[in-house]
Amino acid sequence: MARWVILMCLLLSIVEARGRRNGNVFDVRDYNALASGNTDDTKAFMSAWKDACKTEGKTTFVIPSGTYMLNPIVFSGPCNGQITFELKGTLTAPTNNPSSDTTWINFRYLDHITVNGGGKLDGQGTSAWGRKNGNPLLMGLGFAFVNNSNVNNIQSVNSQNAHISMYQCENITLSHITITAPSNSPNTDGIKMAKSKGININDVHIATGDDCIAMITGTKNVNISNVYCGPGHGISVGSFGSNTDEFDIQDIYVKSCTFNATSHGVRIKTWPTALTHPLKASNIVYEDITIVDVSLPISIDQEYCPSNKCGKKVSSGVKISNISYRNIKGTSKGDVAIAFKCSESNPCQNISLENIDLKRKRPRRHRTLKNLCFNVRGASRGIQEPKACW
Ligand SMILES: *[C@@H]1O[C@H](CO)[C@@H](O)[C@H](O)[C@H]1NC(C)=O
Ligand SMILES: *[C@@H]1O[C@H](CO)[C@@H](O)[C@H](O)[C@H]1NC(C)=O
Ligand SMILES: *[C@@H]1O[C@H](CO)[C@@H](O)[C@H](O)[C@H]1NC(C)=O
Ligand SMILES: *[C@@H]1O[C@H](CO)[C@@H](O)[C@H](O)[C@H]1NC(C)=O
Ligand SMILES: *[C@@H]1O[C@H](CO)[C@@H](O)[C@H](O)[C@H]1NC(C)=O
Ligand SMILES: *[C@@H]1O[C@H](CO)[C@@H](O)[C@H](O)[C@H]1NC(C)=O
C-alpha cells in the first residue's frame, strides 16, 4: 500500500512538472483545478497565476474546457513577461459573494495582457439579483491600472453587476465579445469605464438590463464601432457631474452601431447638482447609427436624476460642446426622436445634426414624432426628419 502511494505521488509529480515546463504554458488543471462546477478552484488558479507571472517572455495561462467555480480573485501584476489568459472553459461566480469584494475576476497592475480563448464567464446573476442584503453583487470582469491590452473572443452572461469594467486603463482593445443578461436585470451595464483612455471597442454584441456601454468620469479617446445594443439602455456618456470629484469626458467616436429595442440610443446624461469645479463633455461624434424601435433615440439630459436621488435640483455645471450626430436612421417607439435638455447656466454649444432620418414605429393620427430642445445651440444640414429645432 505505502509503496503504491509513493509510486502514485512520484507519477503525479512527474506529470505536474511536465505540465509546468511545457514551454511557458501554465494550465490550471496541472495545479489541481477540478473543473467540477461546484468545488472552489480559486486556489489552483492563484498558484498557476503566481508561476505564470514570475515567468519571463510570452506566457500562456490556460483554462481548458470544463466549468470552474471561482470566488472573487485578483490576477495582479506587475509580471515579468507578457501573459495570454486563454479561457476555453466556463468560469462560474458564487451565487452568494463570500467577501466584501465588489469585482469577481480582477486584473490589476498589468501591461500587455491578452484575454481570449472563446470561453465564458457566468456571473450567476439570476440567483443573485433578487438578494436584498449580504455582500455586494459582483461586477464580472474588472481591469484596473492595466495598459496596452486586448480582450477578445469571450462571452459574459448574467453578471450580477456590470459585466466588464475598466478603471485607470490605457490602450485597451475589446473585440468579438458577447454580453448577455435579461432586459430587466438591475445594474448589469455591458462595458463600463472610468479615468481610462485609448479604448477601442469593436464587434461587440450586448443584450442587457442597463447601459450597453457607459463612459463615466475621466474617459478620453474612445473609438466604438460595430456594437449591437439591445435590449439595454443605449451607449451613454455619463452619468456624471454629481458633486463628487470628477474629470472631463472627451474625444469619443461612436460609429456603425445598431440599437434594437433599447430604451435609449446615443445618450449623454449629467446630474442637476452643484459642482466644486467646472466639468465638460466635448468632442463626441456619433456616425452611421441604425435605430430600431428605440424609445428615445437621441438624448442629452442634464437633469438626469433617477428616482429623485439628487435632492434640490440646480442647473448642471457640466458644459457640453462639439457634439456631432451624422447619418442616424430608423424607427422610434416613443413620441420624441431627439431630446436635448441642456443646462440653463451652461447651454450646450456647437451641437451638429446631419442627415437625421427617424420615423415613428407605428404612425398614429394626431401624434407625429417630434424633437425637444432646451438651452442648446447648433447647426443642422441634410435630411432632418422630424424637423430640426434650428
Ligand atoms: C500604465 O500607464 C500609466 C500611464 O503611463 C502608468 O502610470 C502606469 O504605471 C502604467 N501601469 C502599468 C501596470 O504598466
Ligand atoms: C498608449 O498608446 C499611445 C499611442 O500608441 C502611446 O503613445 C502611449 O505611450 C501608450 N500608453 C502606454 C501607457 O503605454
Ligand atoms: C480613434 O480613431 C481616430 C481616428 O480614426 C484615431 O486618431 C484615434 O487614435 C483612435 N483612438 C483609439 C483609442 O484607437
Ligand atoms: C431587431 O430585433 C428583432 C427581434 O429580436 C429582430 O427580429 C430584428 O431582426 C432585429 N433587427 C435588427 C436590424 O437587428
Ligand atoms: C464644432 O464641433 C465639431 C466636432 O463635433 C468641430 O469639428 C468643429 O470645429 C466645432 N466648431 C466650433 C466652432 O467649435
Ligand atoms: C471644439 O472644437 C474646436 C474645433 O475643433 C476646438 O478648437 C475646441 O477646443 C473644441 N472645444 C472643446 C471644449 O474641446
Coordinates of C-alpha atoms and ligand atoms in Angstrom, one line a residue:
M1 CA 0.0 0.0 0.0
A2 CA 2.7 2.5 1.1
R3 CA 4.8 1.7 -2.0
W4 CA 1.7 2.2 -4.2
V5 CA 1.1 5.7 -2.7
I6 CA 4.8 6.6 -3.2
L7 CA 4.6 5.5 -6.8
M8 CA 1.4 7.5 -7.4
C9 CA 3.0 10.6 -5.8
L10 CA 6.1 10.2 -8.0
L11 CA 4.0 9.7 -11.1
L12 CA 1.8 12.7 -10.3
S13 CA 4.8 15.0 -9.6
I14 CA 6.3 14.0 -13.0
V15 CA 3.1 14.8 -14.8
E16 CA 2.8 18.1 -12.9
A17 CA 6.4 19.0 -13.6
R18 CA 5.9 18.2 -17.3
G19 CA 2.8 20.4 -17.5
R20 CA 4.6 23.3 -15.9
R21 CA 7.7 23.0 -18.0
N22 CA 5.7 22.7 -21.2
G23 CA 7.0 25.9 -22.9
N24 CA 5.7 28.8 -21.0
V25 CA 2.2 27.2 -20.7
F26 CA 0.5 27.2 -17.3
D27 CA -2.5 25.0 -17.3
V28 CA -4.8 25.3 -14.2
R29 CA -5.6 21.6 -14.4
D30 CA -1.9 20.9 -13.6
Y31 CA -2.5 22.9 -10.4
N32 CA -5.3 20.7 -9.3
A33 CA -8.2 22.8 -10.6
L34 CA -11.1 20.2 -10.6
A35 CA -13.5 21.8 -13.0
S36 CA -16.3 20.0 -11.2
G37 CA -18.5 23.1 -11.5
N38 CA -19.2 23.3 -7.7
T39 CA -15.9 22.9 -6.0
D40 CA -13.9 26.1 -5.4
D41 CA -11.0 26.2 -7.8
T42 CA -9.7 29.7 -6.7
K43 CA -6.5 28.3 -5.0
A44 CA -5.4 26.4 -8.1
F45 CA -5.9 29.4 -10.3
M46 CA -3.9 31.6 -7.8
S47 CA -0.9 29.2 -7.8
A48 CA -0.9 28.9 -11.5
W49 CA -1.0 32.7 -11.8
K50 CA 1.9 33.1 -9.4
D51 CA 4.1 30.9 -11.6
A52 CA 2.9 32.4 -14.9
C53 CA 3.5 35.9 -13.6
K54 CA 7.1 35.1 -12.5
T55 CA 8.0 33.8 -16.0
E56 CA 9.8 36.0 -18.5
G57 CA 8.8 36.2 -22.2
K58 CA 5.5 35.2 -23.7
T59 CA 3.4 33.1 -21.3
T60 CA 0.1 31.4 -21.7
F61 CA -2.3 30.8 -18.7
V62 CA -4.7 28.1 -19.9
I63 CA -8.1 27.2 -18.6
P64 CA -9.2 24.1 -20.6
S65 CA -12.8 23.3 -21.3
G66 CA -14.8 22.5 -18.2
T67 CA -16.7 24.5 -15.6
Y68 CA -14.7 26.1 -12.8
M69 CA -16.2 27.7 -9.7
L70 CA -14.2 30.8 -8.6
N71 CA -14.6 33.1 -5.7
P72 CA -13.5 36.8 -6.2
I73 CA -9.9 36.5 -7.5
V74 CA -7.2 39.1 -8.3
F75 CA -4.7 38.4 -11.1
S76 CA -2.2 41.0 -10.1
G77 CA 1.0 42.3 -11.7
P78 CA 3.5 43.6 -12.4
C79 CA 4.6 40.4 -14.1
N80 CA 7.9 39.5 -15.7
G81 CA 6.5 38.6 -19.1
Q82 CA 3.5 39.1 -21.4
I83 CA 0.6 36.8 -20.4
T84 CA -2.2 35.4 -22.6
F85 CA -5.1 34.4 -20.4
E86 CA -6.7 31.7 -22.6
L87 CA -10.1 30.9 -21.3
K88 CA -11.6 27.9 -23.1
G89 CA -13.8 26.7 -20.3
T90 CA -16.5 28.4 -18.3
L91 CA -16.0 30.3 -15.0
T92 CA -18.9 30.4 -12.6
A93 CA -19.3 33.0 -9.9
P94 CA -20.5 32.3 -6.3
T95 CA -24.2 33.0 -6.1
N96 CA -23.6 34.4 -2.6
N97 CA -20.4 36.5 -2.7
P98 CA -18.5 35.3 0.4
S99 CA -16.4 38.5 0.6
S100 CA -16.7 42.3 0.7
D101 CA -15.1 42.4 -2.8
T102 CA -17.1 44.2 -5.5
T103 CA -15.5 42.6 -8.5
W104 CA -15.3 38.9 -9.4
I105 CA -12.4 38.4 -11.8
N106 CA -9.9 41.2 -11.3
F107 CA -6.9 42.0 -13.5
R108 CA -4.6 44.7 -11.9
Y109 CA -1.3 46.5 -12.5
L110 CA -0.6 44.7 -15.8
D111 CA 0.9 45.7 -19.0
H112 CA 0.4 43.6 -22.2
I113 CA -2.2 41.1 -21.1
T114 CA -4.4 39.3 -23.6
V115 CA -7.7 37.7 -22.5
N116 CA -9.2 35.3 -25.2
G117 CA -10.0 31.7 -25.9
G118 CA -13.7 31.5 -26.7
G119 CA -14.8 30.7 -23.2
K120 CA -17.5 32.0 -20.9
L121 CA -17.9 34.0 -17.7
D122 CA -21.1 33.0 -15.9
G123 CA -22.0 35.6 -13.2
Q124 CA -24.9 33.5 -11.9
G125 CA -26.9 36.7 -11.7
T126 CA -30.3 35.1 -11.9
S127 CA -29.9 33.7 -8.3
A128 CA -28.3 36.9 -7.0
W129 CA -30.3 39.9 -8.5
G130 CA -33.2 39.5 -6.1
R131 CA -31.0 39.4 -3.0
K132 CA -31.8 42.3 -0.6
N133 CA -28.8 42.1 1.8
G134 CA -25.5 40.5 2.3
N135 CA -22.2 41.1 0.5
P136 CA -22.0 43.1 -2.8
L137 CA -23.3 41.8 -6.0
L138 CA -20.2 41.2 -8.1
M139 CA -19.0 43.1 -11.2
G140 CA -17.9 40.4 -13.7
L141 CA -14.6 41.1 -15.3
G142 CA -12.6 44.1 -14.0
F143 CA -9.5 45.8 -15.3
A144 CA -7.8 48.3 -13.1
F145 CA -4.4 50.0 -13.8
V146 CA -4.0 47.9 -16.9
N147 CA -2.3 49.1 -20.1
N148 CA -1.7 48.0 -23.7
S149 CA -4.0 45.0 -23.5
N150 CA -6.6 43.1 -25.5
V151 CA -9.7 41.2 -24.7
N152 CA -11.3 39.3 -27.4
N153 CA -13.4 36.2 -28.2
I154 CA -15.1 35.7 -24.8
Q155 CA -18.7 35.7 -23.6
S156 CA -20.1 37.1 -20.4
V157 CA -23.6 36.0 -19.2
N158 CA -25.8 37.1 -16.3
S159 CA -23.2 39.2 -14.5
Q160 CA -24.5 40.2 -11.0
N161 CA -23.5 43.8 -11.6
A162 CA -21.7 45.4 -14.6
H163 CA -20.2 42.8 -17.0
I164 CA -16.9 44.4 -17.9
S165 CA -15.3 47.4 -16.2
M166 CA -12.1 49.4 -16.8
Y167 CA -10.6 51.8 -14.3
Q168 CA -7.5 53.8 -14.9
C169 CA -6.7 51.8 -18.0
E170 CA -4.8 52.9 -21.1
N171 CA -4.8 51.4 -24.6
I172 CA -7.2 48.6 -24.3
T173 CA -9.0 46.9 -27.2
L174 CA -12.2 44.9 -26.6
S175 CA -13.4 42.9 -29.6
H176 CA -15.6 40.0 -30.6
I177 CA -17.3 39.8 -27.2
T178 CA -20.8 38.7 -26.5
I179 CA -22.6 40.1 -23.4
T180 CA -26.0 38.7 -22.4
A181 CA -28.3 39.4 -19.5
P182 CA -32.1 39.9 -19.4
S183 CA -33.7 43.3 -20.1
N184 CA -35.0 43.5 -16.5
S185 CA -31.7 42.6 -14.8
P186 CA -30.6 45.5 -12.5
N187 CA -27.3 47.5 -12.9
T188 CA -25.9 45.0 -15.5
D189 CA -24.1 47.5 -17.6
G190 CA -22.3 45.8 -20.5
I191 CA -19.0 47.7 -20.6
K192 CA -18.2 50.5 -18.2
M193 CA -15.1 52.7 -18.0
A194 CA -13.7 55.5 -15.8
K195 CA -10.5 57.5 -15.8
S196 CA -9.4 55.5 -18.9
K197 CA -8.1 56.5 -22.3
G198 CA -7.2 54.9 -25.6
I199 CA -10.0 52.4 -25.6
N200 CA -11.2 50.6 -28.7
I201 CA -14.4 48.6 -28.7
N202 CA -15.2 46.8 -31.9
D203 CA -17.6 44.0 -33.0
V204 CA -19.3 43.5 -29.6
H205 CA -22.9 42.2 -29.1
I206 CA -24.6 43.4 -26.0
A207 CA -28.0 42.5 -24.6
T208 CA -28.5 43.6 -21.1
G209 CA -30.7 45.4 -18.4
D210 CA -28.7 48.7 -18.1
D211 CA -26.4 50.7 -20.3
C212 CA -24.7 48.7 -23.1
I213 CA -21.7 51.0 -22.8
A214 CA -21.2 53.6 -20.1
M215 CA -18.3 56.1 -20.2
I216 CA -18.1 58.0 -16.9
T217 CA -15.6 60.3 -15.2
G218 CA -12.3 61.0 -17.0
T219 CA -12.9 58.8 -20.1
K220 CA -10.9 60.0 -23.1
N221 CA -10.1 58.9 -26.6
V222 CA -12.5 56.1 -27.2
N223 CA -13.5 54.5 -30.5
I224 CA -16.6 52.3 -30.6
S225 CA -17.6 50.6 -33.8
N226 CA -19.9 47.8 -34.8
V227 CA -21.6 47.4 -31.5
Y228 CA -25.0 45.9 -31.4
C229 CA -27.0 47.0 -28.4
G230 CA -30.4 45.6 -27.5
P231 CA -32.1 45.2 -25.2
G232 CA -30.4 47.8 -22.9
H233 CA -30.3 51.5 -22.1
G234 CA -28.1 52.6 -25.0
I235 CA -24.5 53.9 -25.3
S236 CA -24.0 56.5 -22.6
V237 CA -21.6 59.3 -21.8
G238 CA -22.3 59.6 -18.1
S239 CA -23.9 59.7 -15.9
F240 CA -21.6 62.2 -14.4
G241 CA -21.4 65.7 -12.8
S242 CA -22.7 64.8 -9.4
N243 CA -20.9 66.6 -6.6
T244 CA -18.1 64.1 -6.3
D245 CA -14.5 64.7 -7.6
E246 CA -14.8 64.0 -11.3
F247 CA -12.9 64.6 -14.6
D248 CA -13.8 65.7 -18.1
I249 CA -15.0 63.3 -20.8
Q250 CA -13.8 63.9 -24.3
D251 CA -12.8 62.6 -27.8
I252 CA -15.4 59.8 -28.1
Y253 CA -16.2 58.4 -31.6
V254 CA -19.2 56.0 -32.0
K255 CA -19.6 54.6 -35.5
S256 CA -21.7 51.9 -37.2
C257 CA -23.7 50.8 -34.2
T258 CA -27.2 49.4 -34.0
F259 CA -29.7 49.9 -31.3
N260 CA -32.6 47.4 -31.3
A261 CA -35.5 47.7 -28.8
T262 CA -33.5 49.7 -26.3
S263 CA -34.8 52.5 -24.0
H264 CA -32.3 55.0 -25.4
G265 CA -29.8 55.1 -28.3
V266 CA -27.0 57.6 -28.1
R267 CA -27.2 59.4 -24.8
I268 CA -25.4 61.9 -22.6
K269 CA -26.5 62.3 -19.0
T270 CA -25.4 64.7 -16.3
W271 CA -26.8 65.3 -12.8
P272 CA -28.5 68.6 -11.8
T273 CA -26.2 69.2 -8.9
A274 CA -23.8 71.9 -7.9
L275 CA -20.1 71.3 -8.7
T276 CA -17.0 72.4 -6.8
H277 CA -15.1 72.7 -10.1
P278 CA -16.3 73.0 -13.7
L279 CA -16.6 69.9 -15.9
K280 CA -17.0 69.3 -19.6
A281 CA -18.1 66.7 -22.1
S282 CA -16.9 67.6 -25.6
N283 CA -15.7 66.4 -29.0
I284 CA -18.1 63.5 -29.3
V285 CA -19.1 62.1 -32.7
Y286 CA -22.0 59.6 -33.5
E287 CA -21.9 58.4 -37.1
D288 CA -23.8 55.8 -39.2
I289 CA -26.2 54.7 -36.5
T290 CA -29.1 52.3 -37.0
I291 CA -32.1 52.8 -34.7
V292 CA -34.7 50.0 -34.5
D293 CA -37.8 50.7 -32.3
V294 CA -35.9 52.7 -29.7
S295 CA -38.0 54.7 -27.1
L296 CA -35.7 57.8 -27.2
P297 CA -33.1 57.6 -29.9
I298 CA -31.0 60.7 -29.3
S299 CA -30.7 62.5 -26.0
I300 CA -28.8 64.9 -23.9
D301 CA -30.3 65.0 -20.4
Q302 CA -28.7 67.5 -18.0
E303 CA -31.4 66.9 -15.4
Y304 CA -30.6 63.2 -15.0
C305 CA -31.9 62.2 -11.6
P306 CA -33.3 58.6 -11.4
S307 CA -35.7 58.0 -8.6
N308 CA -35.2 61.6 -7.4
K309 CA -31.9 60.8 -5.7
C310 CA -30.3 64.3 -6.3
G311 CA -32.1 66.4 -3.6
K312 CA -32.5 70.0 -4.6
K313 CA -32.0 70.3 -8.3
V314 CA -29.7 73.1 -9.6
S315 CA -28.7 73.8 -13.2
S316 CA -25.9 71.4 -14.2
G317 CA -22.3 72.6 -14.0
V318 CA -21.2 70.4 -16.9
K319 CA -20.5 72.2 -20.2
I320 CA -21.4 70.1 -23.2
S321 CA -20.0 71.1 -26.6
N322 CA -18.8 69.9 -30.0
I323 CA -21.2 67.0 -30.4
S324 CA -21.9 65.7 -33.8
Y325 CA -24.7 63.4 -35.0
R326 CA -24.3 62.2 -38.6
N327 CA -26.4 59.7 -40.5
I328 CA -28.8 58.4 -37.9
K329 CA -31.7 56.4 -39.3
G330 CA -34.5 54.3 -38.2
T331 CA -37.6 54.0 -36.1
S332 CA -38.6 55.5 -32.8
K333 CA -41.0 53.8 -30.4
G334 CA -41.9 56.9 -28.5
D335 CA -43.2 60.4 -29.5
V336 CA -39.8 62.1 -29.3
A337 CA -36.8 61.5 -31.6
I338 CA -34.4 63.9 -30.1
A339 CA -34.5 65.4 -26.6
F340 CA -31.9 68.0 -25.8
K341 CA -32.4 69.2 -22.2
C342 CA -29.3 71.2 -21.6
S343 CA -28.2 73.2 -18.6
E344 CA -29.6 76.7 -18.2
S345 CA -26.3 78.0 -16.8
N346 CA -24.2 76.1 -19.3
P347 CA -26.1 75.8 -22.6
C348 CA -25.0 73.1 -25.0
Q349 CA -22.8 74.6 -27.8
N350 CA -21.9 73.5 -31.3
I351 CA -24.3 70.6 -31.5
S352 CA -24.4 69.5 -35.1
L353 CA -27.1 67.4 -36.7
E354 CA -26.6 66.0 -40.2
N355 CA -28.9 63.5 -42.0
I356 CA -31.2 62.5 -39.2
D357 CA -34.0 60.3 -40.5
L358 CA -36.2 59.0 -37.7
K359 CA -39.8 57.8 -38.1
R360 CA -42.4 56.7 -35.7
K361 CA -42.6 52.9 -35.4
R362 CA -46.3 52.9 -35.9
P363 CA -47.6 56.2 -37.3
R364 CA -50.6 57.4 -35.3
R365 CA -53.0 60.1 -36.2
H366 CA -52.5 63.4 -34.2
R367 CA -49.3 62.1 -32.9
T368 CA -46.3 62.9 -35.0
L369 CA -42.7 62.3 -33.9
K370 CA -41.1 65.5 -32.6
N371 CA -37.9 66.9 -31.2
L372 CA -37.5 68.8 -27.9
C373 CA -34.7 71.3 -27.4
F374 CA -33.9 73.5 -24.3
N375 CA -30.8 75.7 -23.8
V376 CA -29.0 74.4 -26.9
R377 CA -27.2 75.9 -29.9
G378 CA -26.1 74.2 -33.0
A379 CA -26.4 73.7 -36.7
S380 CA -28.2 71.2 -39.0
R381 CA -27.6 70.0 -42.5
G382 CA -29.1 67.5 -44.9
I383 CA -32.2 65.5 -44.1
Q384 CA -33.9 66.5 -40.8
E385 CA -36.8 64.1 -40.1
P386 CA -38.5 65.1 -37.8
K387 CA -37.9 68.8 -38.3
A388 CA -34.8 70.1 -36.5
C389 CA -35.1 72.6 -33.7
W390 CA -32.9 75.0 -35.6
Ligands
LIG1 C1 0.1 52.4 -17.2 O1 0.3 53.6 -17.8 C2 0.3 54.7 -16.8 C3 0.4 56.0 -17.6 O2 1.5 55.9 -18.5 C4 1.5 54.5 -15.8 O3 1.5 55.5 -14.9 C5 1.3 53.1 -15.2 O4 2.4 52.8 -14.3 C6 1.2 52.0 -16.2 N1 0.8 50.8 -15.5 C7 1.4 49.6 -15.7 C8 0.9 48.5 -14.9 O5 2.3 49.4 -16.6
LIG2 C1 -0.8 54.2 -25.5 O1 -0.6 54.3 -26.9 C2 -0.1 55.5 -27.3 C3 -0.2 55.6 -28.8 O2 0.3 54.4 -29.4 C4 1.3 55.7 -26.7 O3 1.8 56.9 -27.1 C5 1.2 55.6 -25.2 O4 2.6 55.6 -24.7 C6 0.6 54.3 -24.8 N1 0.4 54.3 -23.4 C7 1.0 53.5 -22.5 C8 0.7 53.6 -21.1 O5 1.8 52.6 -22.9
LIG3 C1 -9.7 56.5 -32.9 O1 -9.8 56.9 -34.2 C2 -9.1 58.1 -34.5 C3 -9.3 58.4 -36.0 O2 -9.9 57.4 -36.7 C4 -7.6 58.0 -34.2 O3 -7.0 59.2 -34.4 C5 -7.5 57.6 -32.7 O4 -6.2 57.4 -32.3 C6 -8.3 56.3 -32.4 N1 -8.3 56.1 -30.9 C7 -8.0 54.9 -30.5 C8 -8.2 54.7 -29.0 O5 -7.7 54.0 -31.2
LIG4 C1 -34.2 43.6 -34.0 O1 -34.7 42.7 -33.1 C2 -35.7 41.9 -33.6 C3 -36.3 41.0 -32.5 O2 -35.2 40.3 -31.9 C4 -35.2 41.1 -34.8 O3 -36.2 40.3 -35.4 C5 -34.7 42.0 -35.9 O4 -34.0 41.3 -36.9 C6 -33.7 43.0 -35.2 N1 -33.3 44.0 -36.2 C7 -32.0 44.3 -36.5 C8 -31.8 45.4 -37.5 O5 -31.1 43.8 -35.9
LIG5 C1 -18.0 72.0 -33.6 O1 -17.7 70.6 -33.4 C2 -17.1 69.9 -34.4 C3 -17.0 68.5 -34.0 O2 -18.2 68.0 -33.5 C4 -15.8 70.5 -34.8 O3 -15.3 69.8 -35.9 C5 -16.0 72.0 -35.1 O4 -14.7 72.5 -35.4 C6 -16.6 72.7 -33.9 N1 -16.8 74.1 -34.3 C7 -16.6 75.0 -33.4 C8 -16.8 76.4 -33.9 O5 -16.1 74.8 -32.3
LIG6 C1 -14.4 72.3 -30.1 O1 -13.8 72.1 -31.4 C2 -13.0 73.2 -31.7 C3 -12.5 72.9 -33.1 O2 -12.0 71.6 -33.3 C4 -11.8 73.3 -30.8 O3 -11.0 74.3 -31.1 C5 -12.3 73.4 -29.3 O4 -11.3 73.4 -28.4 C6 -13.3 72.3 -29.0 N1 -13.9 72.6 -27.7 C7 -13.7 71.8 -26.7 C8 -14.4 72.2 -25.4 O5 -13.0 70.8 -26.7

